[in-house]
Short mmCIF file of C-alpha atoms in Angstrom, two decimals:
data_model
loop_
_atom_site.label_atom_id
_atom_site.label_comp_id
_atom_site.label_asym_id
_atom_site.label_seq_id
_atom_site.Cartn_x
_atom_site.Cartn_y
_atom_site.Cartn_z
CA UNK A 1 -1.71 4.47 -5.25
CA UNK A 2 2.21 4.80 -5.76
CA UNK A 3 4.26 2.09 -3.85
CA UNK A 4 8.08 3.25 -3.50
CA UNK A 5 10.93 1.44 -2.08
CA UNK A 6 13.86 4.04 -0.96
CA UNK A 7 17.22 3.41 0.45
CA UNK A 8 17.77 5.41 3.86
CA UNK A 9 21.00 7.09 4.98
CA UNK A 10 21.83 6.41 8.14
CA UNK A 11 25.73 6.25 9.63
CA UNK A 12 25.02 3.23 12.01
CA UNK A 13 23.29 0.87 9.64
CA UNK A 14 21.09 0.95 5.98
CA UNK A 15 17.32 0.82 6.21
CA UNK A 16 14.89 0.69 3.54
CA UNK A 17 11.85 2.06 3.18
CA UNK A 18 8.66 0.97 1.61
CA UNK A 19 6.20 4.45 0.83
CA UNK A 20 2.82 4.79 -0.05
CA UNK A 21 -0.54 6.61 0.84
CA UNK A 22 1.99 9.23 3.21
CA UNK A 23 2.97 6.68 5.07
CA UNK A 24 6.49 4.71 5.12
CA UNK A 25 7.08 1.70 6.60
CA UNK A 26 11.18 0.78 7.74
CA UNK A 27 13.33 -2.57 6.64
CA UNK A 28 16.71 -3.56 8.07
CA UNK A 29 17.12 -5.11 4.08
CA UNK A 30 16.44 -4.44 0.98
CA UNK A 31 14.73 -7.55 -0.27
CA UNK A 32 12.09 -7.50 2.79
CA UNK A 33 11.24 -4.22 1.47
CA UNK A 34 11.16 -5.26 -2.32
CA UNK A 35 8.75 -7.96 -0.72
CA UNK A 36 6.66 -5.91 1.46
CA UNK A 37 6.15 -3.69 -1.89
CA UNK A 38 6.06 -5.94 -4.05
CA UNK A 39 2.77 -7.72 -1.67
CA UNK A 40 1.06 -4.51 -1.07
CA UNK A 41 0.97 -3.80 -4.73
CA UNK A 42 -0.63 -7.07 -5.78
CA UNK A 43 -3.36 -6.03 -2.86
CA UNK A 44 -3.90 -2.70 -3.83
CA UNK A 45 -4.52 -3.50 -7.49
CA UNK A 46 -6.71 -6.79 -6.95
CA UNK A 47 -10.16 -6.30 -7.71
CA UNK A 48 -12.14 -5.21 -4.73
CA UNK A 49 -16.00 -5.90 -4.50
CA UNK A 50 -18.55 -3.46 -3.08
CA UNK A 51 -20.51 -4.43 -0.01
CA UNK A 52 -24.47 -5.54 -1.13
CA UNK A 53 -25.81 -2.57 1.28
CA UNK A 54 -23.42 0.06 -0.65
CA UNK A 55 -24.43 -1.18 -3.80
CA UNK A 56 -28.32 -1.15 -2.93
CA UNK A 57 -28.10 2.43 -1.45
CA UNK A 58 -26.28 3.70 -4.53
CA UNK A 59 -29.35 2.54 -6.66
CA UNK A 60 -31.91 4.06 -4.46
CA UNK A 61 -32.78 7.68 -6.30
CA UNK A 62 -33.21 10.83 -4.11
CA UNK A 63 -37.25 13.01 -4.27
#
């Protein structure tokens, strides 16, 4: 999954954004964004184990 940080344009103050999965999530700075990336990343690439029923209905073999 891509994790983007963008810089918003706004005339009364700058937001960031943090985008991923078609969703964006809004900073009032740049380094809580960096952050918040920077976080989800680490989460989203960690390794992620499959739940013991998944894994013993996966090995059960249709008639």
């Amino acid at each position: 999954m891509s994790v983007k940080v963008e810089r918003l344009s706004n005339q009364r103050e700058e937001l960031w954004s943090v985008c991923f999965g078609g969703r964006n999530i809004q900073f009032r700075d740049e380094q809580s964004a960096w952050d918040y990336a920077a976080t989800l990343k680490e989460r989203i690439e960690a390794p992620h184990a499959l739940p013991e029923e998944v894994v013993a209905e996966s090995a059960i073999e249709p008639d």
